[in-house]
Amino acid sequence: GYYEPSQEIALLTHLLRRGATPALVIFMDGVNWGTSLDQPYLTSQFVQRFEAAQFAGGVSVLDLIHNWPMMQLARGLSSRLSTDDATTEGQPEDSFSEDGLQVANRFIENHKIASAVTAAFGITALFFLQPDANYNYNPELYRPALPDSVDVLRPRKARFYEVLRSSGRYNDLTDLFHTWGEKRKAIIDDVHYSPAFNEYLARHVADTIDIDQLLSHSL
């Protein structure tokens, strides 16, 4: 969860080092900004676990129970039902302190790196700006209502997508909520697409793929 472009590039280079050379790589980005330090969102938890293993004789039973999947599910449901200003799922807290322009620059630099790597290996790469509920999804379709923090984030998201669109580096799918239907639900919680909207999104992605080029790559 919480994957963002820096992690995607790390995964891509890991696969290439193992000898896996795909014909096509698709980057679908925009919702997850990453942390202000541009490190995986769960880094602080990993640091705590490593310190516990190295210096404190291991992880306690309470820590293990705390991270059982059922316990994580219960905490997630509880946070969604609460009315305080928690951040929405998929958006690490310190993303809310970042300006959309700063994050957009990070995305563009990652795009340059991914383009260079895929080109060096003869891989076709497609880059998409994804439909983003925190940007332009109809708030009236949510139940329960979203926290106030989302209202703070939306103007930053607008600046962010404006810069990325103007760069000319991405296939822009941010308007798909509109073409899907302004009064038609597409989100099942606060950020994740419904199965039907996922299929709708996939069809738009498929329309951009050059099948003949991919076949020639595999021959």
PDB file of C-alpha atoms in Angstrom:
ATOM      1  CA  GLY A   1       0.000   0.000   0.000  1.00  0.00           C
ATOM      2  CA  TYR A   2       0.861   3.708  -0.385  1.00  0.00           C
ATOM      3  CA  TYR A   3       3.110   3.093  -3.406  1.00  0.00           C
ATOM      4  CA  GLU A   4       4.404   6.213  -5.152  1.00  0.00           C
ATOM      5  CA  PRO A   5       6.808   6.820  -8.093  1.00  0.00           C
ATOM      6  CA  SER A   6      10.097   6.480  -6.191  1.00  0.00           C
ATOM      7  CA  GLN A   7       9.059   3.030  -4.971  1.00  0.00           C
ATOM      8  CA  GLU A   8       7.810   2.055  -8.427  1.00  0.00           C
ATOM      9  CA  ILE A   9      11.204   2.831  -9.947  1.00  0.00           C
ATOM     10  CA  ALA A  10      12.935   0.853  -7.188  1.00  0.00           C
ATOM     11  CA  LEU A  11      10.682  -2.122  -7.989  1.00  0.00           C
ATOM     12  CA  LEU A  12      11.329  -1.778 -11.735  1.00  0.00           C
ATOM     13  CA  THR A  13      15.117  -1.755 -11.325  1.00  0.00           C
ATOM     14  CA  HIS A  14      14.876  -4.728  -8.945  1.00  0.00           C
ATOM     15  CA  LEU A  15      13.009  -6.746 -11.580  1.00  0.00           C
ATOM     16  CA  LEU A  16      15.519  -5.762 -14.266  1.00  0.00           C
ATOM     17  CA  ARG A  17      18.451  -6.862 -12.079  1.00  0.00           C
ATOM     18  CA  ARG A  18      16.761 -10.260 -11.801  1.00  0.00           C
ATOM     19  CA  GLY A  19      16.649 -10.528 -15.582  1.00  0.00           C
ATOM     20  CA  ALA A  20      12.928  -9.823 -16.013  1.00  0.00           C
ATOM     21  CA  THR A  21      12.486  -7.536 -19.031  1.00  0.00           C
ATOM     22  CA  PRO A  22       8.809  -6.802 -19.694  1.00  0.00           C
ATOM     23  CA  ALA A  23       7.553  -5.591 -23.054  1.00  0.00           C
ATOM     24  CA  LEU A  24       5.389  -2.952 -21.390  1.00  0.00           C
ATOM     25  CA  VAL A  25       5.472  -1.046 -18.105  1.00  0.00           C
ATOM     26  CA  ILE A  26       2.505   1.055 -16.976  1.00  0.00           C
ATOM     27  CA  PHE A  27       2.817   3.789 -14.348  1.00  0.00           C
ATOM     28  CA  MET A  28      -0.513   4.918 -12.860  1.00  0.00           C
ATOM     29  CA  ASP A  29       0.140   7.777 -10.451  1.00  0.00           C
ATOM     30  CA  GLY A  30      -1.223  10.846  -8.714  1.00  0.00           C
ATOM     31  CA  VAL A  31      -3.160   9.703  -5.647  1.00  0.00           C
ATOM     32  CA  ASN A  32      -0.156   8.738  -3.523  1.00  0.00           C
ATOM     33  CA  TRP A  33       2.366  11.522  -3.044  1.00  0.00           C
ATOM     34  CA  GLY A  34       4.759   9.788  -0.676  1.00  0.00           C
ATOM     35  CA  THR A  35       6.202  11.378   2.435  1.00  0.00           C
ATOM     36  CA  SER A  36       8.024  14.691   2.657  1.00  0.00           C
ATOM     37  CA  LEU A  37      11.309  12.756   2.972  1.00  0.00           C
ATOM     38  CA  ASP A  38      10.431  10.737  -0.169  1.00  0.00           C
ATOM     39  CA  GLN A  39      10.728   7.456   1.673  1.00  0.00           C
ATOM     40  CA  PRO A  40       8.263   4.546   1.964  1.00  0.00           C
ATOM     41  CA  TYR A  41       5.338   5.438   4.210  1.00  0.00           C
ATOM     42  CA  LEU A  42       5.991   2.555   6.622  1.00  0.00           C
ATOM     43  CA  THR A  43       9.685   3.436   7.086  1.00  0.00           C
ATOM     44  CA  SER A  44       9.226   4.617  10.684  1.00  0.00           C
ATOM     45  CA  GLN A  45       7.582   1.300  11.615  1.00  0.00           C
ATOM     46  CA  PHE A  46      10.463  -0.628  10.025  1.00  0.00           C
ATOM     47  CA  VAL A  47      12.947   1.485  11.971  1.00  0.00           C
ATOM     48  CA  GLN A  48      11.166   0.663  15.226  1.00  0.00           C
ATOM     49  CA  ARG A  49      11.149  -3.063  14.444  1.00  0.00           C
ATOM     50  CA  PHE A  50      14.840  -3.113  13.529  1.00  0.00           C
ATOM     51  CA  GLU A  51      15.753  -1.224  16.695  1.00  0.00           C
ATOM     52  CA  ALA A  52      13.654  -3.617  18.775  1.00  0.00           C
ATOM     53  CA  ALA A  53      15.306  -6.634  17.150  1.00  0.00           C
ATOM     54  CA  GLN A  54      18.834  -5.253  17.548  1.00  0.00           C
ATOM     55  CA  PHE A  55      18.750  -3.554  20.935  1.00  0.00           C
ATOM     56  CA  ALA A  56      15.676  -4.570  22.910  1.00  0.00           C
ATOM     57  CA  GLY A  57      15.617  -8.331  22.595  1.00  0.00           C
ATOM     58  CA  GLY A  58      12.987  -8.525  19.889  1.00  0.00           C
ATOM     59  CA  VAL A  59       9.393  -7.483  19.316  1.00  0.00           C
ATOM     60  CA  SER A  60       6.922  -7.880  22.163  1.00  0.00           C
ATOM     61  CA  VAL A  61       3.830 -10.073  21.995  1.00  0.00           C
ATOM     62  CA  LEU A  62       1.670  -6.932  22.211  1.00  0.00           C
ATOM     63  CA  ASP A  63       3.433  -5.497  19.167  1.00  0.00           C
ATOM     64  CA  LEU A  64       2.771  -8.693  17.231  1.00  0.00           C
ATOM     65  CA  ILE A  65      -0.921  -8.725  18.200  1.00  0.00           C
ATOM     66  CA  HIS A  66      -1.176  -5.042  17.281  1.00  0.00           C
ATOM     67  CA  ASN A  67      -0.114  -5.899  13.720  1.00  0.00           C
ATOM     68  CA  TRP A  68      -2.340  -8.930  13.170  1.00  0.00           C
ATOM     69  CA  PRO A  69      -4.430  -8.413  10.002  1.00  0.00           C
ATOM     70  CA  MET A  70      -7.705  -8.533  11.951  1.00  0.00           C
ATOM     71  CA  MET A  71      -6.427  -5.892  14.375  1.00  0.00           C
ATOM     72  CA  GLN A  72      -5.339  -3.694  11.446  1.00  0.00           C
ATOM     73  CA  LEU A  73      -8.781  -4.118   9.881  1.00  0.00           C
ATOM     74  CA  ALA A  74     -10.494  -3.125  13.129  1.00  0.00           C
ATOM     75  CA  ARG A  75      -8.337  -0.010  13.462  1.00  0.00           C
ATOM     76  CA  GLY A  76      -9.021   0.910   9.834  1.00  0.00           C
ATOM     77  CA  LEU A  77     -12.783   0.587  10.256  1.00  0.00           C
ATOM     78  CA  SER A  78     -12.643   2.584  13.457  1.00  0.00           C
ATOM     79  CA  SER A  79     -10.715   5.431  11.815  1.00  0.00           C
ATOM     80  CA  ARG A  80     -13.171   5.611   8.924  1.00  0.00           C
ATOM     81  CA  LEU A  81     -16.114   5.885  11.304  1.00  0.00           C
ATOM     82  CA  SER A  82     -14.493   8.591  13.418  1.00  0.00           C
ATOM     83  CA  THR A  83     -15.319  12.245  12.872  1.00  0.00           C
ATOM     84  CA  ASP A  84     -11.940  13.789  13.665  1.00  0.00           C
ATOM     85  CA  ASP A  85      -9.636  15.250  11.014  1.00  0.00           C
ATOM     86  CA  ALA A  86      -7.662  12.121  10.214  1.00  0.00           C
ATOM     87  CA  THR A  87      -5.973  12.001   6.840  1.00  0.00           C
ATOM     88  CA  THR A  88      -7.649   9.981   4.131  1.00  0.00           C
ATOM     89  CA  GLU A  89      -6.392   6.518   3.292  1.00  0.00           C
ATOM     90  CA  GLY A  90      -3.543   6.512   0.791  1.00  0.00           C
ATOM     91  CA  GLN A  91      -2.291   9.939   1.884  1.00  0.00           C
ATOM     92  CA  PRO A  92       0.462   9.882   4.517  1.00  0.00           C
ATOM     93  CA  GLU A  93       0.032  12.658   7.062  1.00  0.00           C
ATOM     94  CA  ASP A  94       3.031  14.746   6.080  1.00  0.00           C
ATOM     95  CA  SER A  95       1.823  14.839   2.472  1.00  0.00           C
ATOM     96  CA  PHE A  96      -0.716  17.377   3.678  1.00  0.00           C
ATOM     97  CA  SER A  97       2.077  19.761   4.629  1.00  0.00           C
ATOM     98  CA  GLU A  98       3.629  19.599   1.158  1.00  0.00           C
ATOM     99  CA  ASP A  99       2.865  21.995  -1.652  1.00  0.00           C
ATOM    100  CA  GLY A 100       1.541  20.520  -4.883  1.00  0.00           C
ATOM    101  CA  LEU A 101       4.311  22.197  -6.877  1.00  0.00           C
ATOM    102  CA  GLN A 102       7.041  20.548  -4.798  1.00  0.00           C
ATOM    103  CA  VAL A 103       5.500  17.106  -5.223  1.00  0.00           C
ATOM    104  CA  ALA A 104       4.912  17.654  -8.949  1.00  0.00           C
ATOM    105  CA  ASN A 105       8.614  18.323  -9.441  1.00  0.00           C
ATOM    106  CA  ARG A 106       9.423  15.060  -7.657  1.00  0.00           C
ATOM    107  CA  PHE A 107       7.046  13.186  -9.977  1.00  0.00           C
ATOM    108  CA  ILE A 108       8.575  14.757 -13.092  1.00  0.00           C
ATOM    109  CA  GLU A 109      12.117  13.857 -12.037  1.00  0.00           C
ATOM    110  CA  ASN A 110      11.002  10.284 -11.349  1.00  0.00           C
ATOM    111  CA  HIS A 111       9.386  10.234 -14.784  1.00  0.00           C
ATOM    112  CA  LYS A 112      12.708  11.216 -16.374  1.00  0.00           C
ATOM    113  CA  ILE A 113      14.488   8.400 -14.521  1.00  0.00           C
ATOM    114  CA  ALA A 114      11.852   5.798 -15.421  1.00  0.00           C
ATOM    115  CA  SER A 115      11.895   6.903 -19.072  1.00  0.00           C
ATOM    116  CA  ALA A 116      15.679   6.599 -19.265  1.00  0.00           C
ATOM    117  CA  VAL A 117      15.738   3.162 -17.605  1.00  0.00           C
ATOM    118  CA  THR A 118      12.970   1.674 -19.742  1.00  0.00           C
ATOM    119  CA  ALA A 119      14.462   3.119 -22.933  1.00  0.00           C
ATOM    120  CA  ALA A 120      17.850   1.587 -22.095  1.00  0.00           C
ATOM    121  CA  PHE A 121      16.223  -1.855 -21.876  1.00  0.00           C
ATOM    122  CA  GLY A 122      13.982  -1.413 -24.914  1.00  0.00           C
ATOM    123  CA  ILE A 123      10.821  -1.393 -22.792  1.00  0.00           C
ATOM    124  CA  THR A 124       7.674   0.508 -23.765  1.00  0.00           C
ATOM    125  CA  ALA A 125       6.585   2.719 -20.864  1.00  0.00           C
ATOM    126  CA  LEU A 126       3.197   4.397 -20.488  1.00  0.00           C
ATOM    127  CA  PHE A 127       2.631   7.053 -17.835  1.00  0.00           C
ATOM    128  CA  PHE A 128      -0.855   7.970 -16.615  1.00  0.00           C
ATOM    129  CA  LEU A 129      -2.356  10.537 -14.272  1.00  0.00           C
ATOM    130  CA  GLN A 130      -5.022   8.554 -12.489  1.00  0.00           C
ATOM    131  CA  PRO A 131      -8.531   9.571 -11.429  1.00  0.00           C
ATOM    132  CA  ASP A 132      -8.085  11.015  -7.946  1.00  0.00           C
ATOM    133  CA  ALA A 133     -10.980  11.194  -5.482  1.00  0.00           C
ATOM    134  CA  ASN A 134      -9.128  13.809  -3.433  1.00  0.00           C
ATOM    135  CA  TYR A 135      -8.951  16.035  -6.522  1.00  0.00           C
ATOM    136  CA  ASN A 136     -12.266  16.108  -8.387  1.00  0.00           C
ATOM    137  CA  TYR A 137     -14.634  13.356  -7.221  1.00  0.00           C
ATOM    138  CA  ASN A 138     -18.135  14.564  -6.284  1.00  0.00           C
ATOM    139  CA  PRO A 139     -18.053  14.890  -2.452  1.00  0.00           C
ATOM    140  CA  GLU A 140     -21.814  14.366  -2.290  1.00  0.00           C
ATOM    141  CA  LEU A 141     -21.277  10.714  -3.234  1.00  0.00           C
ATOM    142  CA  TYR A 142     -19.363   9.944  -0.025  1.00  0.00           C
ATOM    143  CA  ARG A 143     -20.927   8.302   3.015  1.00  0.00           C
ATOM    144  CA  PRO A 144     -19.917   9.205   5.678  1.00  0.00           C
ATOM    145  CA  ALA A 145     -18.695  12.725   4.916  1.00  0.00           C
ATOM    146  CA  LEU A 146     -14.983  13.283   4.347  1.00  0.00           C
ATOM    147  CA  PRO A 147     -12.784  14.969   6.995  1.00  0.00           C
ATOM    148  CA  ASP A 148     -11.997  18.680   6.670  1.00  0.00           C
ATOM    149  CA  SER A 149      -8.381  17.843   5.793  1.00  0.00           C
ATOM    150  CA  VAL A 150      -9.490  16.833   2.297  1.00  0.00           C
ATOM    151  CA  ASP A 151     -10.748  20.382   1.658  1.00  0.00           C
ATOM    152  CA  VAL A 152      -7.230  21.579   2.505  1.00  0.00           C
ATOM    153  CA  LEU A 153      -5.671  19.067   0.139  1.00  0.00           C
ATOM    154  CA  ARG A 154      -7.854  19.722  -2.920  1.00  0.00           C
ATOM    155  CA  PRO A 155      -6.297  23.098  -3.918  1.00  0.00           C
ATOM    156  CA  ARG A 156      -2.828  21.547  -3.640  1.00  0.00           C
ATOM    157  CA  LYS A 157      -3.969  18.634  -5.795  1.00  0.00           C
ATOM    158  CA  ALA A 158      -5.230  21.136  -8.397  1.00  0.00           C
ATOM    159  CA  ARG A 159      -1.802  22.820  -8.596  1.00  0.00           C
ATOM    160  CA  PHE A 160      -0.123  19.417  -8.691  1.00  0.00           C
ATOM    161  CA  TYR A 161      -2.131  18.108 -11.653  1.00  0.00           C
ATOM    162  CA  GLU A 162      -1.902  21.412 -13.504  1.00  0.00           C
ATOM    163  CA  VAL A 163       1.898  21.217 -13.475  1.00  0.00           C
ATOM    164  CA  LEU A 164       1.998  17.555 -14.489  1.00  0.00           C
ATOM    165  CA  ARG A 165      -0.458  18.094 -17.340  1.00  0.00           C
ATOM    166  CA  SER A 166       1.538  21.068 -18.633  1.00  0.00           C
ATOM    167  CA  SER A 167       4.723  18.962 -18.665  1.00  0.00           C
ATOM    168  CA  GLY A 168       3.309  16.884 -21.531  1.00  0.00           C
ATOM    169  CA  ARG A 169       4.738  13.707 -20.025  1.00  0.00           C
ATOM    170  CA  TYR A 170       1.536  11.948 -19.005  1.00  0.00           C
ATOM    171  CA  ASN A 171      -1.640  10.463 -20.417  1.00  0.00           C
ATOM    172  CA  ASP A 172      -4.251  12.381 -18.438  1.00  0.00           C
ATOM    173  CA  LEU A 173      -7.124  10.280 -17.039  1.00  0.00           C
ATOM    174  CA  THR A 174      -8.044  12.637 -14.201  1.00  0.00           C
ATOM    175  CA  ASP A 175     -11.355  13.523 -15.882  1.00  0.00           C
ATOM    176  CA  LEU A 176     -12.729   9.975 -15.921  1.00  0.00           C
ATOM    177  CA  PHE A 177     -15.033  10.587 -12.942  1.00  0.00           C
ATOM    178  CA  HIS A 178     -16.788  13.181 -15.100  1.00  0.00           C
ATOM    179  CA  THR A 179     -17.148  10.918 -18.140  1.00  0.00           C
ATOM    180  CA  TRP A 180     -18.219   8.036 -15.867  1.00  0.00           C
ATOM    181  CA  GLY A 181     -21.062  10.192 -14.509  1.00  0.00           C
ATOM    182  CA  GLU A 182     -21.131  13.083 -12.023  1.00  0.00           C
ATOM    183  CA  LYS A 183     -23.854  11.407  -9.928  1.00  0.00           C
ATOM    184  CA  ARG A 184     -22.555   7.857 -10.343  1.00  0.00           C
ATOM    185  CA  LYS A 185     -20.500   6.296  -7.544  1.00  0.00           C
ATOM    186  CA  ALA A 186     -16.990   5.200  -8.479  1.00  0.00           C
ATOM    187  CA  ILE A 187     -15.319   5.087  -5.035  1.00  0.00           C
ATOM    188  CA  ILE A 188     -16.044   2.376  -2.452  1.00  0.00           C
ATOM    189  CA  ASP A 189     -14.416   3.988   0.611  1.00  0.00           C
ATOM    190  CA  ASP A 190     -12.533   7.275   0.470  1.00  0.00           C
ATOM    191  CA  VAL A 191     -10.003   6.728  -2.345  1.00  0.00           C
ATOM    192  CA  HIS A 192     -10.345   3.225  -3.871  1.00  0.00           C
ATOM    193  CA  TYR A 193     -12.224   2.520  -7.092  1.00  0.00           C
ATOM    194  CA  SER A 194     -15.193   0.189  -7.378  1.00  0.00           C
ATOM    195  CA  PRO A 195     -14.720  -2.968  -9.526  1.00  0.00           C
ATOM    196  CA  ALA A 196     -16.881  -1.450 -12.276  1.00  0.00           C
ATOM    197  CA  PHE A 197     -14.864   1.779 -12.365  1.00  0.00           C
ATOM    198  CA  ASN A 198     -11.616  -0.220 -12.339  1.00  0.00           C
ATOM    199  CA  GLU A 199     -12.802  -1.948 -15.506  1.00  0.00           C
ATOM    200  CA  TYR A 200     -13.765   1.403 -17.016  1.00  0.00           C
ATOM    201  CA  LEU A 201     -10.294   2.759 -16.222  1.00  0.00           C
ATOM    202  CA  ALA A 202      -8.610  -0.348 -17.636  1.00  0.00           C
ATOM    203  CA  ARG A 203     -10.433   0.045 -20.951  1.00  0.00           C
ATOM    204  CA  HIS A 204      -9.134   3.601 -21.300  1.00  0.00           C
ATOM    205  CA  VAL A 205      -5.602   2.381 -20.574  1.00  0.00           C
ATOM    206  CA  ALA A 206      -5.953  -0.451 -23.111  1.00  0.00           C
ATOM    207  CA  ASP A 207      -6.962   2.050 -25.797  1.00  0.00           C
ATOM    208  CA  THR A 208      -3.491   3.642 -25.577  1.00  0.00           C
ATOM    209  CA  ILE A 209      -1.537   0.380 -26.000  1.00  0.00           C
ATOM    210  CA  ASP A 210      -0.001  -0.426 -29.386  1.00  0.00           C
ATOM    211  CA  ILE A 211      -0.535  -4.189 -29.632  1.00  0.00           C
ATOM    212  CA  ASP A 212       1.517  -4.549 -32.841  1.00  0.00           C
ATOM    213  CA  GLN A 213       4.496  -2.910 -31.176  1.00  0.00           C
ATOM    214  CA  LEU A 214       4.261  -5.261 -28.199  1.00  0.00           C
ATOM    215  CA  LEU A 215       4.016  -8.313 -30.475  1.00  0.00           C
ATOM    216  CA  SER A 216       7.100  -7.227 -32.402  1.00  0.00           C
ATOM    217  CA  HIS A 217       8.957  -6.868 -29.076  1.00  0.00           C
ATOM    218  CA  SER A 218       8.137 -10.445 -28.074  1.00  0.00           C
ATOM    219  CA  LEU A 219       9.178 -12.026 -31.408  1.00  0.00           C
TER     220      LEU A 219
END
